[in-house]
Amino acid sequence: EILLSNLKPLLKDDYEFTIESNPENLTFNKAKIFNKYGVNRVSIGVQTFNEKFLKLLSRKHTLNDIKEAVNNLLLNNINNINFDLIYGLPFQTLNDFILDVRYLKNFPLTHVSLYSLTIDENTIFNNLKYEEADEDLLRDMSDEATKILSEYGFNKYEVSNYSKYLIL
């Protein structure tokens, strides 16, 4: 709250002020503070809706946490909402990812970011000997996501980003 109170006076008339959050931490009171200090866009690190993959990623949230987070934002007049999803997870099939992308239609989103998993040295996935997904699978996942998100009214404006607003 101290940080946000110091930033608010710097905001101009026409601005976008984005904060990132994990679903399990986005409480009603936190959303209320965001609104109070001019935050008008929140990006939520959903990653996947699949419980099996959430566990693989050591994520602590549930589908219910995601729904509550979005509801908390809407109740506090923040309706510019982005979800981040990851694809190319170990053991993830094209169909698994399509189900994640299709599930996005259940939320009043204005933006979606899709990131392909990269496995770097000295990470848990590298230590477990997981390999990055096959490039053909990654391309198929990206192509399917673009097709589905287009059906939902999203425009792809760069490699990983889709918006319901026209980006010039």
Short mmCIF file of N, CA, C and O in Angstrom, two decimals, residues 35 43 64 68 161:
data_model
loop_
_atom_site.label_atom_id
_atom_site.label_comp_id
_atom_site.label_asym_id
_atom_site.label_seq_id
_atom_site.Cartn_x
_atom_site.Cartn_y
_atom_site.Cartn_z
N ASN A 35 -7.49 -1.05 -6.53
CA ASN A 35 -8.42 -0.08 -7.09
C ASN A 35 -8.22 1.29 -6.45
O ASN A 35 -8.18 2.31 -7.14
N SER A 43 -2.65 -8.92 -14.12
CA SER A 43 -2.22 -10.11 -14.85
C SER A 43 -2.07 -11.24 -13.83
O SER A 43 -1.32 -11.11 -12.86
N ASN A 64 -10.71 -23.02 -8.04
CA ASN A 64 -11.54 -22.15 -7.22
C ASN A 64 -10.81 -20.85 -6.87
O ASN A 64 -11.41 -19.78 -6.85
N GLU A 68 -12.16 -17.10 -7.64
CA GLU A 68 -12.27 -16.11 -6.57
C GLU A 68 -11.43 -14.87 -6.88
O GLU A 68 -11.87 -13.74 -6.61
N ASN A 161 1.23 -12.88 -27.16
CA ASN A 161 0.16 -12.05 -26.60
C ASN A 161 -1.05 -11.91 -27.50
O ASN A 161 -0.93 -11.70 -28.71
#
